[in-house]
Amino acid sequence: MQADSPKLTLSKARFEAFSDGVFAIAITLLVLELHLPARISALSSNTAQAHALLHLWPAYLVYGASFATIGIMWLNHHALFRFCKNITHGIVIANLFLLMLISFLPFPTEVLGQFGLSRSAVVYYGIVLIGIACGYFFVHQQVLAAEGLPRRVTAWNLVGLLLYPAATLVGYFVPLAGIVVFAALALFYMIPKNVQSVALTTK
């Protein structure tokens, strides 16, 4: 009888280095989506320049929300894999799906910068965040399986899986409120206790 083929595994150091690189590039690209209005130049008056910079406040808000979202996802990603010993094929595939969506986030951020806080732009942005929440859920489930722990839906998972769609719905009716909720969710996941809860699930 032919022996079973070995399971596909990946070095944890290489896995984390690649993931960190994608996070770093995605978060850096966000600032490239901030653009001055074409009608403003160095020859404009100080008042006109100040007004133009203040008029960009929706772009600043979206930049802050996106930066916080990617930043806290990187932090939680680190916490999730801190105690993970095995990088399985399932983890790699789920992680690639997650990184694909995270690296895509600068585009809906640019859409918001170009279209403003319109209903369609905020909903489009929210759909991407919903996908990222699902991607994190898939990665978390694969980590639990790799560590021999029972797969389960935790409160940490449910917040993202339920509130990102809810925030997108809010954004459909009140776009500014939707962006504020997205930013608030990033701050929620930034709370040290919540970050620690992710690490504890893999012990």
Coordinates of C-alpha atoms in Angstrom, one line a residue:
M1 CA 0.0 0.0 0.0
Q2 CA 1.3 3.5 -0.9
A3 CA 2.1 5.7 2.0
D4 CA 0.0 8.8 2.5
S5 CA 1.6 11.9 1.1
P6 CA 2.9 14.4 3.6
K7 CA 0.7 17.3 4.5
L8 CA 1.6 20.7 3.0
T9 CA 3.1 23.0 5.6
L10 CA 4.8 26.4 5.4
S11 CA 7.5 27.9 7.6
K12 CA 5.8 30.2 10.2
A13 CA 8.5 32.8 9.8
R14 CA 8.0 33.0 6.0
F15 CA 4.2 33.0 6.4
E16 CA 4.2 35.9 8.9
A17 CA 6.8 37.9 6.8
F18 CA 4.7 37.6 3.7
S19 CA 1.6 38.6 5.6
D20 CA 3.3 41.6 7.3
G21 CA 4.6 42.8 3.9
V22 CA 1.1 42.8 2.4
F23 CA -0.3 44.7 5.4
A24 CA 2.5 47.2 5.2
I25 CA 2.0 47.9 1.5
A26 CA -1.8 48.1 1.8
I27 CA -1.6 50.6 4.7
T28 CA 1.0 52.7 2.9
L29 CA -1.0 52.9 -0.3
L30 CA -3.9 54.6 1.5
V31 CA -2.1 57.9 1.7
L32 CA -1.7 57.9 -2.1
E33 CA -5.5 58.2 -2.4
L34 CA -5.4 61.7 -0.9
H35 CA -5.5 64.3 -3.7
L36 CA -5.7 68.1 -3.7
P37 CA -8.5 69.7 -5.7
A38 CA -7.3 70.5 -9.2
R39 CA -8.4 74.1 -8.9
I40 CA -6.0 74.8 -6.0
S41 CA -2.4 75.7 -6.6
A42 CA 0.5 77.5 -5.0
L43 CA -0.8 80.7 -6.5
S44 CA -4.1 80.5 -4.7
S45 CA -4.7 82.7 -1.7
N46 CA -4.1 81.4 1.8
T47 CA -7.8 81.5 2.4
A48 CA -8.5 79.4 -0.7
Q49 CA -5.8 76.9 0.2
A50 CA -7.1 76.5 3.8
H51 CA -10.7 76.1 2.6
A52 CA -9.6 73.5 0.1
L53 CA -7.7 71.5 2.7
L54 CA -10.7 71.7 5.1
H55 CA -13.0 70.7 2.4
L56 CA -11.2 67.3 2.1
W57 CA -12.5 66.3 5.6
P58 CA -14.5 63.3 4.2
A59 CA -11.2 62.0 2.6
Y60 CA -9.4 62.4 5.9
L61 CA -12.2 60.5 7.7
V62 CA -12.1 57.6 5.3
Y63 CA -8.3 57.5 5.4
G64 CA -8.4 57.3 9.2
A65 CA -11.1 54.6 9.1
S66 CA -9.1 52.5 6.6
F67 CA -5.8 53.0 8.3
A68 CA -7.3 52.0 11.6
T69 CA -9.0 49.0 10.0
I70 CA -5.8 47.7 8.4
G71 CA -3.7 48.5 11.4
I72 CA -5.9 46.7 13.9
M73 CA -6.3 43.7 11.5
W74 CA -2.5 43.4 11.4
L75 CA -2.4 43.5 15.2
N76 CA -5.1 40.9 15.6
H77 CA -3.4 38.8 12.9
H78 CA -0.2 38.8 15.0
A79 CA -2.2 37.9 18.1
L80 CA -4.0 35.1 16.3
F81 CA -0.7 33.4 15.1
R82 CA 1.3 34.1 18.2
F83 CA 0.6 30.7 19.7
C84 CA -0.1 28.9 16.5
K85 CA 2.5 26.2 15.9
N86 CA 1.3 24.7 12.6
I87 CA 0.8 26.6 9.3
T88 CA -1.4 24.2 7.3
H89 CA -2.5 24.4 3.7
G90 CA -5.9 25.5 4.9
I91 CA -4.5 28.4 6.8
V92 CA -2.4 29.5 3.8
I93 CA -5.4 29.5 1.5
A94 CA -7.7 31.3 3.9
N95 CA -4.9 33.8 4.7
L96 CA -4.4 34.5 1.0
F97 CA -8.1 35.2 0.6
L98 CA -7.9 37.6 3.6
L99 CA -4.8 39.4 2.3
M100 CA -6.4 39.7 -1.2
L101 CA -9.2 41.7 0.4
I102 CA -7.0 43.8 2.6
S103 CA -4.7 44.7 -0.3
F104 CA -7.9 45.7 -2.2
L105 CA -9.1 48.1 0.5
P106 CA -7.2 51.1 -0.8
F107 CA -9.4 51.0 -4.0
P108 CA -12.8 51.5 -2.2
T109 CA -11.0 54.1 -0.1
E110 CA -10.1 55.9 -3.4
V111 CA -13.7 55.5 -4.6
L112 CA -14.9 57.3 -1.5
G113 CA -12.2 60.0 -2.0
Q114 CA -13.4 60.5 -5.6
F115 CA -17.2 60.2 -5.1
G116 CA -17.4 61.6 -1.6
L117 CA -19.7 60.1 1.0
S118 CA -22.2 58.9 -1.5
R119 CA -24.6 56.1 -0.8
S120 CA -23.1 53.8 -3.4
A121 CA -19.5 54.5 -2.4
V122 CA -20.1 53.8 1.3
V123 CA -22.0 50.6 0.5
Y124 CA -19.2 49.5 -1.8
Y125 CA -16.7 50.2 0.9
G126 CA -18.8 48.3 3.4
I127 CA -19.1 45.2 1.2
V128 CA -15.3 45.0 1.1
L129 CA -15.1 45.2 4.9
I130 CA -17.7 42.5 5.2
G131 CA -15.5 40.3 3.0
I132 CA -12.5 41.0 5.2
A133 CA -14.5 40.1 8.3
C134 CA -15.5 36.8 6.6
G135 CA -11.8 36.3 5.6
Y136 CA -10.7 36.7 9.2
F137 CA -13.4 34.2 10.3
F138 CA -12.1 31.6 7.8
V139 CA -8.5 32.1 9.0
H140 CA -9.6 31.8 12.6
Q141 CA -11.4 28.6 11.9
Q142 CA -8.4 27.1 10.1
V143 CA -6.1 28.1 13.0
L144 CA -8.4 26.3 15.5
A145 CA -8.4 23.2 13.3
A146 CA -4.6 23.2 12.9
E147 CA -4.2 23.4 16.7
G148 CA -6.7 20.6 17.3
L149 CA -9.2 22.9 18.9
P150 CA -13.0 22.7 18.2
R151 CA -14.2 25.1 15.5
R152 CA -16.6 27.6 17.0
V153 CA -18.0 31.0 16.4
T154 CA -16.8 33.4 19.1
A155 CA -18.1 36.7 20.3
W156 CA -15.0 38.2 18.6
N157 CA -16.1 36.7 15.3
L158 CA -19.8 37.7 15.7
V159 CA -19.1 41.4 16.2
G160 CA -17.5 41.7 12.8
L161 CA -19.8 39.2 11.0
L162 CA -22.9 41.0 12.2
L163 CA -21.9 44.7 12.7
Y164 CA -20.1 45.3 9.4
P165 CA -23.3 44.3 7.5
A166 CA -25.3 46.4 9.9
A167 CA -22.9 49.4 9.4
T168 CA -23.2 49.0 5.6
L169 CA -27.0 49.1 5.9
V170 CA -26.7 52.2 8.0
G171 CA -24.4 53.7 5.4
Y172 CA -27.0 53.1 2.7
F173 CA -29.4 55.5 4.5
V174 CA -26.9 57.8 6.2
P175 CA -23.4 57.5 4.6
L176 CA -21.5 59.5 7.2
A177 CA -23.0 57.4 10.0
G178 CA -21.9 54.3 8.2
I179 CA -18.3 55.5 8.0
V180 CA -18.4 56.5 11.7
V181 CA -19.6 53.0 12.6
F182 CA -16.8 51.4 10.5
A183 CA -14.2 53.5 12.4
A184 CA -15.8 52.6 15.7
L185 CA -15.5 48.9 14.9
A186 CA -11.8 49.3 14.2
L187 CA -11.4 51.0 17.6
F188 CA -13.4 48.2 19.3
Y189 CA -11.0 45.6 17.9
M190 CA -8.1 47.8 19.1
I191 CA -9.0 47.4 22.8
P192 CA -6.2 45.4 24.4
K193 CA -8.7 43.0 26.0
N194 CA -10.2 42.2 22.7
V195 CA -6.8 41.6 21.0
Q196 CA -5.9 39.3 23.9
S197 CA -9.0 37.3 23.5
V198 CA -7.9 36.3 20.0
A199 CA -4.6 35.0 21.2
L200 CA -6.2 33.1 24.1
T201 CA -8.5 31.1 21.7
T202 CA -5.4 29.4 20.1
K203 CA -3.8 28.3 23.4

